[in-house]
């Protein structure tokens, strides 16, 4: 399902040193399986793919169908783990230009609640003003400011434009079973709702309704997505020998690179559709490992685009980086470079070749150049951009993240550091209950 190749890290680190992580990786896997490690109340994602029932998928598909039939646009409101997984999958699988067509078969999917940009929200509400739109409001805590603020605007606009009765049909909540404002609103208003399991944290929730509902609304096959993830769950299972387990090898390799001064891991793609997979990955690894003043800094670039911007730094800047390249083996479409009689651009040597062949040579040339320049390179090949392979890729990264975090010695399932800015923001905005913090912060200004 995926081919993981660490050959181009050797020379910077040794295979023996990577394989020496076998015992630690095994211990990490056992801690995950037995729930004996740090953060063990958030392990619900581990066997999620193989435990999702047909009935649950059917309920999600039925709700998706209601939204598809009644909406030209569906706004997914959420932030961080309550948004990035859905966007990663939808953008990886969507036609790049669907939004330019007035496509009647699936609603346009837009996003809100992931920023506090006044212009963004103004322009979104203006765009929606003449659209039949619905909202999927996603928040586990139900109290996240960015999402709650966007939802407040969207709920009112939807009710004003479409009437309360229709709004009830086209607003869906995905939140905690009992707690939080999103749950209370959903219950009071009678919205269809789905539960985010207590034991699944935001950044590991793409295979819960958080990801699955928006993905189904966008017209993608969630059965296949889950099947791909389930196959990867098996391929990375605890009884798979270390050398054959891609998640364990990836976790070991990046920890060994980190130990050898590679403080930054850059996730590279050569396909613009993978941009949001990288965004999702950055959150997964950044929030899971960046604590106790430790952890690789996860960065990402889209090549060949960013070879014309960040390429210089990667080739010749400080040698504290390594790269993990996601390569897509087969494109979904064929396009050949045409011949041009005048050949003013000198590109006739490419005539008749597939565009993807040019891209693949850019990829290979870049890998060799970066390795020569002192950047170790991990390569992950997926067969194609389809539901199965993306489902498998996401689960692979989740499993590897759990193992990697335990090898690093941190709790990969909490995120205490994200509270600091919220406390200051609430104090500065005079939120009731923050009077002391308000005084203290103002004294510092
Ligand atoms: O991974 C996480 O836990 C976070 O990114 C959360 O998903 C994010 O902060 C949104 O939280 P909530 O779903 O409670 O609105």
Short mmCIF file of C-alpha atoms and ligand atoms in Angstrom, two decimals:
data_model
loop_
_atom_site.label_atom_id
_atom_site.label_comp_id
_atom_site.label_asym_id
_atom_site.label_seq_id
_atom_site.Cartn_x
_atom_site.Cartn_y
_atom_site.Cartn_z
CA UNK A 1 0.00 0.00 0.00
CA UNK A 2 2.89 2.29 0.71
CA UNK A 3 6.52 1.77 0.01
CA UNK A 4 8.82 3.31 2.63
CA UNK A 5 12.42 3.75 1.61
CA UNK A 6 15.09 5.02 4.01
CA UNK A 7 18.11 4.23 1.81
CA UNK A 8 18.82 7.91 1.20
CA UNK A 9 19.17 8.57 4.93
CA UNK A 10 22.05 6.13 5.17
CA UNK A 11 25.33 7.91 5.08
CA UNK A 12 23.86 10.37 7.59
CA UNK A 13 22.71 7.64 9.97
CA UNK A 14 23.35 3.91 9.83
CA UNK A 15 20.90 1.08 9.26
CA UNK A 16 22.28 -0.62 12.38
CA UNK A 17 21.40 2.41 14.48
CA UNK A 18 17.87 2.51 13.02
CA UNK A 19 17.41 -1.20 13.61
CA UNK A 20 18.68 -0.74 17.15
CA UNK A 21 15.32 0.96 17.87
CA UNK A 22 13.55 -2.39 17.48
CA UNK A 23 13.11 -2.93 21.23
CA UNK A 24 11.94 0.65 21.84
CA UNK A 25 9.51 0.49 18.93
CA UNK A 26 8.17 -2.83 20.23
CA UNK A 27 7.75 -1.38 23.71
CA UNK A 28 5.96 1.64 22.21
CA UNK A 29 3.63 -0.63 20.22
CA UNK A 30 2.86 -2.66 23.33
CA UNK A 31 2.20 0.46 25.36
CA UNK A 32 -0.24 1.59 22.67
CA UNK A 33 -1.95 -1.81 22.52
CA UNK A 34 -2.12 -2.34 26.27
CA UNK A 35 -2.87 1.26 27.15
CA UNK A 36 0.06 1.45 29.53
CA UNK A 37 1.79 4.54 28.11
CA UNK A 38 1.30 8.25 28.61
CA UNK A 39 -2.00 9.67 27.40
CA UNK A 40 -3.61 6.23 27.43
CA UNK A 41 -7.12 7.65 27.68
CA UNK A 42 -6.74 8.87 24.07
CA UNK A 43 -6.08 5.63 22.22
CA UNK A 44 -9.45 5.25 20.55
CA UNK A 45 -7.91 5.93 17.12
CA UNK A 46 -5.66 2.85 17.28
CA UNK A 47 -8.20 0.28 16.12
CA UNK A 48 -10.73 2.71 14.72
CA UNK A 49 -10.44 1.60 11.06
CA UNK A 50 -11.15 -2.06 11.82
CA UNK A 51 -13.93 -1.28 14.27
CA UNK A 52 -16.08 1.18 12.33
CA UNK A 53 -19.41 -0.54 11.71
CA UNK A 54 -21.32 -0.68 8.43
CA UNK A 55 -24.30 0.86 10.24
CA UNK A 56 -22.25 3.87 11.34
CA UNK A 57 -20.95 4.40 7.80
CA UNK A 58 -24.50 4.05 6.45
CA UNK A 59 -25.78 6.71 8.88
CA UNK A 60 -22.99 9.07 7.83
CA UNK A 61 -23.74 8.48 4.15
CA UNK A 62 -27.46 9.09 4.67
CA UNK A 63 -26.76 12.42 6.40
CA UNK A 64 -24.28 13.33 3.68
CA UNK A 65 -26.96 12.61 1.11
CA UNK A 66 -29.42 14.97 2.85
CA UNK A 67 -26.83 17.75 2.72
CA UNK A 68 -25.95 16.97 -0.91
CA UNK A 69 -29.60 17.12 -1.93
CA UNK A 70 -30.36 20.34 -0.10
CA UNK A 71 -27.20 22.43 -0.43
CA UNK A 72 -25.19 24.08 -3.17
CA UNK A 73 -22.48 24.84 -0.62
CA UNK A 74 -21.59 23.15 2.65
CA UNK A 75 -19.40 25.05 5.09
CA UNK A 76 -17.28 22.88 7.34
CA UNK A 77 -16.71 24.86 10.56
CA UNK A 78 -13.82 23.60 12.66
CA UNK A 79 -10.16 24.16 13.47
CA UNK A 80 -7.05 22.04 13.98
CA UNK A 81 -7.97 18.41 14.34
CA UNK A 82 -11.62 19.28 13.80
CA UNK A 83 -10.95 20.45 10.25
CA UNK A 84 -7.58 19.50 8.77
CA UNK A 85 -8.27 15.79 8.21
CA UNK A 86 -11.41 16.44 6.20
CA UNK A 87 -9.71 19.13 4.15
CA UNK A 88 -6.64 16.95 3.56
CA UNK A 89 -8.70 14.12 2.10
CA UNK A 90 -11.13 16.30 0.16
CA UNK A 91 -8.37 18.34 -1.49
CA UNK A 92 -6.28 15.25 -2.26
CA UNK A 93 -9.20 13.62 -4.06
CA UNK A 94 -10.94 16.60 -5.65
CA UNK A 95 -10.66 17.87 -9.18
CA UNK A 96 -8.40 20.92 -8.86
CA UNK A 97 -10.88 23.12 -10.70
CA UNK A 98 -14.24 21.76 -9.55
CA UNK A 99 -14.98 25.02 -7.82
CA UNK A 100 -14.84 26.82 -11.16
CA UNK A 101 -17.69 24.75 -12.54
CA UNK A 102 -21.24 25.14 -11.43
CA UNK A 103 -21.19 21.51 -10.42
CA UNK A 104 -24.59 20.11 -9.58
CA UNK A 105 -23.53 16.66 -8.42
CA UNK A 106 -21.84 17.62 -5.15
CA UNK A 107 -21.96 20.78 -3.09
CA UNK A 108 -18.95 23.06 -3.02
CA UNK A 109 -17.16 22.53 0.29
CA UNK A 110 -15.88 25.63 2.04
CA UNK A 111 -14.22 26.05 5.40
CA UNK A 112 -14.70 28.41 8.33
CA UNK A 113 -13.92 28.50 12.01
CA UNK A 114 -10.19 27.98 11.42
CA UNK A 115 -9.26 31.65 11.67
CA UNK A 116 -10.60 34.91 13.10
CA UNK A 117 -10.14 36.91 9.93
CA UNK A 118 -12.88 39.52 9.71
CA UNK A 119 -12.42 39.94 5.96
CA UNK A 120 -12.45 36.16 5.46
CA UNK A 121 -15.71 35.80 7.36
CA UNK A 122 -17.25 38.86 5.72
CA UNK A 123 -16.37 37.61 2.26
CA UNK A 124 -17.60 34.11 3.08
CA UNK A 125 -20.96 35.36 4.32
CA UNK A 126 -21.24 37.62 1.25
CA UNK A 127 -20.50 34.68 -1.06
CA UNK A 128 -23.14 32.59 0.72
CA UNK A 129 -25.76 35.34 0.50
CA UNK A 130 -27.42 33.91 -2.63
CA UNK A 131 -26.54 30.24 -2.03
CA UNK A 132 -28.50 27.37 -0.58
CA UNK A 133 -25.96 26.48 2.04
CA UNK A 134 -25.60 24.14 5.00
CA UNK A 135 -23.11 23.87 7.85
CA UNK A 136 -21.25 21.04 9.53
CA UNK A 137 -20.24 22.43 12.91
CA UNK A 138 -17.33 20.43 14.30
CA UNK A 139 -15.92 20.98 17.78
CA UNK A 140 -15.09 18.32 20.33
CA UNK A 141 -14.98 20.74 23.23
CA UNK A 142 -17.81 22.75 21.73
CA UNK A 143 -16.21 25.91 23.09
CA UNK A 144 -13.40 26.73 20.66
CA UNK A 145 -13.59 30.48 20.00
CA UNK A 146 -12.71 30.46 16.29
CA UNK A 147 -15.29 27.79 15.46
CA UNK A 148 -18.00 29.07 17.80
CA UNK A 149 -17.69 32.58 16.39
CA UNK A 150 -17.94 31.41 12.77
CA UNK A 151 -20.84 29.12 13.63
CA UNK A 152 -22.73 31.92 15.35
CA UNK A 153 -22.55 33.94 12.11
CA UNK A 154 -23.37 30.99 9.84
CA UNK A 155 -26.27 29.71 11.93
CA UNK A 156 -27.95 33.10 11.91
CA UNK A 157 -27.38 33.56 8.18
CA UNK A 158 -28.66 30.08 7.36
CA UNK A 159 -31.80 30.58 9.44
CA UNK A 160 -32.40 34.05 7.98
CA UNK A 161 -31.90 32.87 4.40
CA UNK A 162 -33.49 29.45 4.48
CA UNK A 163 -35.88 29.60 7.45
CA UNK A 164 -35.54 27.75 10.75
CA UNK A 165 -37.09 24.53 9.49
CA UNK A 166 -34.75 24.09 6.54
CA UNK A 167 -31.80 25.24 8.66
CA UNK A 168 -32.52 22.35 11.00
CA UNK A 169 -32.13 19.91 8.13
CA UNK A 170 -28.92 21.38 6.78
CA UNK A 171 -27.02 22.12 9.98
CA UNK A 172 -25.25 19.10 11.45
CA UNK A 173 -23.22 19.06 14.66
CA UNK A 174 -20.23 16.83 15.37
CA UNK A 175 -19.26 17.20 19.01
CA UNK A 176 -19.01 15.62 22.43
CA UNK A 177 -21.80 13.28 23.56
CA UNK A 178 -22.74 15.45 26.52
CA UNK A 179 -20.54 18.47 27.13
CA UNK A 180 -20.04 21.84 25.47
CA UNK A 181 -22.02 24.60 23.83
CA UNK A 182 -22.15 22.83 20.45
CA UNK A 183 -23.90 19.85 22.09
CA UNK A 184 -26.39 22.08 23.92
CA UNK A 185 -27.19 24.04 20.74
CA UNK A 186 -27.57 20.86 18.68
CA UNK A 187 -29.93 19.33 21.22
CA UNK A 188 -31.95 22.53 21.71
CA UNK A 189 -32.31 23.15 17.99
CA UNK A 190 -32.86 19.50 17.07
CA UNK A 191 -29.90 19.25 14.69
CA UNK A 192 -28.73 15.90 13.46
CA UNK A 193 -25.56 15.22 15.43
CA UNK A 194 -22.66 12.80 15.59
CA UNK A 195 -20.42 12.09 18.54
CA UNK A 196 -16.65 12.46 18.68
CA UNK A 197 -15.56 9.61 20.94
CA UNK A 198 -14.05 10.70 24.26
CA UNK A 199 -10.94 8.64 23.64
CA UNK A 200 -10.07 10.14 20.24
CA UNK A 201 -8.17 13.44 20.26
CA UNK A 202 -8.74 16.04 17.54
CA UNK A 203 -5.65 15.36 15.43
CA UNK A 204 -6.38 11.61 15.42
CA UNK A 205 -10.06 12.04 14.53
CA UNK A 206 -10.11 12.00 10.73
CA UNK A 207 -11.73 8.55 10.69
CA UNK A 208 -14.53 9.60 13.03
CA UNK A 209 -17.51 11.67 11.77
CA UNK A 210 -15.18 14.70 12.05
CA UNK A 211 -13.53 13.65 8.80
CA UNK A 212 -15.92 11.10 7.38
CA UNK A 213 -19.05 13.27 7.13
CA UNK A 214 -17.49 16.17 5.18
CA UNK A 215 -15.61 13.68 2.98
CA UNK A 216 -18.86 11.85 2.18
CA UNK A 217 -20.63 15.16 1.46
CA UNK A 218 -17.85 16.02 -0.98
CA UNK A 219 -18.74 12.83 -2.85
CA UNK A 220 -15.91 10.51 -1.84
CA UNK A 221 -16.20 6.87 -0.88
CA UNK A 222 -15.77 6.62 2.87
CA UNK A 223 -16.05 2.81 2.77
CA UNK A 224 -12.91 2.70 0.65
CA UNK A 225 -11.15 5.31 2.78
CA UNK A 226 -11.80 3.25 5.92
CA UNK A 227 -10.85 0.02 4.11
CA UNK A 228 -7.50 1.57 3.13
CA UNK A 229 -6.91 2.63 6.73
CA UNK A 230 -7.91 -0.83 8.00
CA UNK A 231 -5.43 -2.51 5.64
CA UNK A 232 -2.71 -0.17 6.98
CA UNK A 233 -3.78 -0.92 10.56
CA UNK A 234 -2.98 -4.55 9.77
CA UNK A 235 0.27 -3.74 7.96
CA UNK A 236 1.48 -1.74 10.99
CA UNK A 237 0.07 -4.13 13.61
CA UNK A 238 1.95 -5.04 16.75
CA UNK A 239 2.80 -8.55 15.54
CA UNK A 240 4.34 -7.38 12.27
CA UNK A 241 8.12 -7.75 12.54
CA UNK A 242 9.94 -4.44 13.04
CA UNK A 243 11.72 -4.49 9.67
CA UNK A 244 8.43 -5.03 7.85
CA UNK A 245 6.44 -2.48 9.80
CA UNK A 246 6.58 0.85 7.95
CA UNK A 247 5.23 2.87 10.90
CA UNK A 248 7.91 1.48 13.24
CA UNK A 249 10.70 2.02 10.71
CA UNK A 250 9.59 5.59 9.99
CA UNK A 251 9.34 6.35 13.72
CA UNK A 252 12.79 4.88 14.37
CA UNK A 253 14.43 6.64 11.42
CA UNK A 254 13.13 10.11 12.30
CA UNK A 255 14.13 9.67 15.94
CA UNK A 256 17.64 8.65 14.90
CA UNK A 257 17.85 11.62 12.53
CA UNK A 258 16.70 13.91 15.35
CA UNK A 259 19.39 12.49 17.61
CA UNK A 260 21.90 13.32 14.89
CA UNK A 261 20.98 17.00 14.74
CA UNK A 262 18.15 16.94 12.23
CA UNK A 263 15.79 19.17 14.19
CA UNK A 264 13.45 19.94 11.30
CA UNK A 265 11.59 17.42 9.16
CA UNK A 266 10.19 18.78 5.93
CA UNK A 267 7.30 16.86 4.40
CA UNK A 268 7.63 17.18 0.65
CA UNK A 269 5.09 16.51 -2.07
CA UNK A 270 5.31 16.81 -5.83
CA UNK A 271 1.55 17.04 -6.24
CA UNK A 272 -0.30 20.22 -5.24
CA UNK A 273 -3.30 18.16 -4.15
CA UNK A 274 -1.29 16.96 -1.17
CA UNK A 275 -0.85 20.43 0.32
CA UNK A 276 -3.43 19.85 3.03
CA UNK A 277 -2.18 16.35 3.79
CA UNK A 278 1.00 18.18 4.80
CA UNK A 279 -0.99 20.66 6.88
CA UNK A 280 -2.69 17.75 8.64
CA UNK A 281 0.67 16.01 9.14
CA UNK A 282 2.22 19.19 10.59
CA UNK A 283 -0.47 19.34 13.22
CA UNK A 284 -0.26 15.62 13.96
CA UNK A 285 3.47 15.64 14.61
CA UNK A 286 3.83 19.19 15.93
CA UNK A 287 1.12 18.90 18.54
CA UNK A 288 2.05 15.34 19.46
CA UNK A 289 5.80 15.70 19.85
CA UNK A 290 6.58 19.36 20.47
CA UNK A 291 6.68 19.41 24.26
CA UNK A 292 9.09 19.32 27.20
CA UNK A 293 11.38 21.44 24.97
CA UNK A 294 11.82 18.49 22.63
CA UNK A 295 10.55 17.32 19.26
CA UNK A 296 11.31 17.64 15.57
CA UNK A 297 9.82 20.81 14.05
CA UNK A 298 7.50 19.62 11.28
CA UNK A 299 7.57 21.80 8.17
CA UNK A 300 6.23 21.25 4.67
CA UNK A 301 6.82 22.33 1.10
CA UNK A 302 5.02 21.78 -2.20
CA UNK A 303 7.46 20.96 -4.99
CA UNK A 304 8.31 21.83 -7.60
CA UNK A 305 6.58 25.15 -6.69
CA UNK A 306 8.66 25.75 -3.56
CA UNK A 307 11.90 24.71 -5.23
CA UNK A 308 11.70 28.21 -6.63
CA UNK A 309 11.47 29.72 -3.16
CA UNK A 310 12.57 27.43 -0.33
CA UNK A 311 14.76 25.30 -2.60
CA UNK A 312 17.79 27.50 -1.97
CA UNK A 313 17.52 27.18 1.82
CA UNK A 314 17.00 23.44 1.64
CA UNK A 315 19.97 22.97 -0.68
CA UNK A 316 22.45 25.22 1.12
CA UNK A 317 21.05 26.52 4.42
CA UNK A 318 21.79 25.25 7.92
CA UNK A 319 22.15 21.46 7.88
CA UNK A 320 19.55 20.77 10.55
CA UNK A 321 16.91 19.40 8.20
CA UNK A 322 15.76 16.11 6.79
CA UNK A 323 13.06 15.49 4.22
CA UNK A 324 10.25 12.98 3.92
CA UNK A 325 8.96 12.87 0.37
CA UNK A 326 5.49 11.59 -0.49
CA UNK A 327 5.57 10.35 -4.05
CA UNK A 328 2.43 9.38 -5.97
CA UNK A 329 3.24 6.51 -8.32
CA UNK A 330 0.45 6.96 -10.88
CA UNK A 331 -1.48 10.04 -11.91
CA UNK A 332 -5.22 9.84 -12.48
CA UNK A 333 -5.03 11.50 -15.91
CA UNK A 334 -2.69 11.45 -18.89
CA UNK A 335 -1.26 14.54 -20.53
CA UNK A 336 1.57 14.62 -23.06
CA UNK A 337 3.87 17.52 -23.87
CA UNK A 338 2.95 18.70 -27.40
CA UNK A 339 5.43 19.32 -30.21
CA UNK A 340 5.89 22.93 -31.28
CA UNK A 341 7.21 23.66 -34.75
CA UNK A 342 9.10 26.78 -33.73
CA UNK A 343 10.41 25.30 -30.47
CA UNK A 344 11.17 28.77 -29.14
CA UNK A 345 11.09 27.47 -25.56
CA UNK A 346 13.47 24.64 -26.48
CA UNK A 347 11.12 22.07 -25.00
CA UNK A 348 10.78 19.79 -28.04
CA UNK A 349 13.11 17.33 -26.33
CA UNK A 350 10.15 16.65 -24.05
CA UNK A 351 7.56 16.34 -26.83
CA UNK A 352 5.54 13.16 -26.52
CA UNK A 353 6.58 12.61 -22.92
CA UNK A 354 4.02 12.53 -20.13
CA UNK A 355 3.97 15.61 -17.88
CA UNK A 356 4.30 13.20 -14.99
CA UNK A 357 7.58 11.89 -16.39
CA UNK A 358 8.95 15.43 -16.21
CA UNK A 359 7.62 15.72 -12.65
CA UNK A 360 9.16 12.39 -11.64
CA UNK A 361 12.55 13.45 -13.00
CA UNK A 362 12.23 16.71 -11.06
CA UNK A 363 11.56 14.55 -8.00
CA UNK A 364 14.52 12.25 -8.56
CA UNK A 365 16.84 15.12 -9.46
CA UNK A 366 15.80 16.99 -6.34
CA UNK A 367 16.28 13.99 -4.10
CA UNK A 368 19.83 13.43 -5.39
CA UNK A 369 20.68 17.14 -5.16
CA UNK A 370 19.37 17.43 -1.60
CA UNK A 371 21.15 14.28 -0.45
CA UNK A 372 24.36 15.63 -2.03
CA UNK A 373 23.68 18.89 -0.19
CA UNK A 374 23.49 17.11 3.18
CA UNK A 375 19.76 16.51 3.55
CA UNK A 376 18.78 12.94 4.45
CA UNK A 377 15.77 11.79 2.49
CA UNK A 378 12.99 9.38 3.45
CA UNK A 379 10.70 8.39 0.57
CA UNK A 380 7.12 7.22 0.86
CA UNK A 381 5.48 6.02 -2.34
CA UNK A 382 1.71 5.69 -2.54
CA UNK A 383 0.14 4.02 -5.57
CA UNK A 384 -2.28 6.82 -6.56
CA UNK A 385 -4.48 9.53 -5.17
CA UNK A 386 -7.57 7.53 -4.29
CA UNK A 387 -9.58 6.81 -1.17
CA UNK A 388 -7.76 3.59 -0.25
CA UNK A 389 -4.27 4.97 -0.50
CA UNK A 390 -5.08 8.21 1.31
CA UNK A 391 -6.86 6.26 4.08
CA UNK A 392 -3.79 4.06 4.38
CA UNK A 393 -1.38 7.00 4.36
CA UNK A 394 -3.23 8.84 7.12
CA UNK A 395 -3.37 5.80 9.37
CA UNK A 396 0.31 5.08 8.69
CA UNK A 397 1.25 8.57 9.89
CA UNK A 398 -0.99 8.26 12.98
CA UNK A 399 0.49 4.93 14.01
CA UNK A 400 4.03 6.12 13.38
CA UNK A 401 3.29 9.26 15.42
CA UNK A 402 2.17 7.23 18.43
CA UNK A 403 5.31 5.07 18.25
CA UNK A 404 7.59 8.03 17.56
CA UNK A 405 6.22 10.07 20.46
CA UNK A 406 6.72 7.20 22.89
CA UNK A 407 10.28 6.66 21.61
CA UNK A 408 10.90 10.37 22.18
CA UNK A 409 9.54 9.99 25.69
CA UNK A 410 6.65 12.45 25.53
CA UNK A 411 2.89 12.09 25.83
CA UNK A 412 1.88 12.22 22.15
CA UNK A 413 -1.81 12.62 22.98
CA UNK A 414 -2.05 15.85 24.95
CA UNK A 415 -1.47 19.49 23.95
CA UNK A 416 -1.10 21.54 27.14
CA UNK A 417 0.83 24.26 25.29
CA UNK A 418 -2.12 25.40 23.18
CA UNK A 419 -3.90 26.83 26.23
CA UNK A 420 -1.39 29.67 26.84
CA UNK A 421 -2.55 31.96 24.03
CA UNK A 422 -6.21 31.31 24.81
CA UNK A 423 -5.77 32.43 28.42
CA UNK A 424 -4.14 35.68 27.30
CA UNK A 425 -6.71 36.29 24.57
CA UNK A 426 -9.62 35.81 26.98
CA UNK A 427 -7.94 38.07 29.54
CA UNK A 428 -7.41 40.77 26.90
CA UNK A 429 -11.03 40.46 25.76
CA UNK A 430 -12.31 40.70 29.38
CA UNK A 431 -14.02 37.32 29.30
CA UNK A 432 -16.03 36.84 32.51
CA UNK A 433 -14.02 34.66 34.88
CA UNK A 434 -10.68 36.06 33.67
CA UNK A 435 -10.66 39.22 35.84
CA UNK A 436 -7.37 38.41 37.63
CA UNK A 437 -5.61 37.44 34.40
CA UNK A 438 -6.98 40.61 32.80
CA UNK A 439 -5.40 42.78 35.48
CA UNK A 440 -2.10 40.90 35.33
CA UNK A 441 -1.81 41.03 31.55
CA UNK A 442 -2.70 44.70 31.34
CA UNK A 443 0.04 45.49 33.86
CA UNK A 444 2.50 44.01 31.36
CA UNK A 445 1.37 46.11 28.40
O1 LIG B 1 -5.89 18.12 18.04
C1 LIG B 1 -6.49 18.84 18.81
O2 LIG B 1 -6.89 18.42 19.90
C2 LIG B 1 -6.82 20.27 18.47
O3 LIG B 1 -6.29 20.64 17.25
C3 LIG B 1 -8.31 20.47 18.40
O4 LIG B 1 -8.84 19.59 17.44
C4 LIG B 1 -8.66 21.89 18.03
O5 LIG B 1 -8.10 22.77 18.95
C5 LIG B 1 -10.16 22.09 17.98
O6 LIG B 1 -10.74 21.74 19.19
P1 LIG B 1 -12.27 21.46 19.28
O7 LIG B 1 -12.61 20.30 18.45
O8 LIG B 1 -12.52 21.19 20.74
O9 LIG B 1 -12.99 22.70 18.82
#
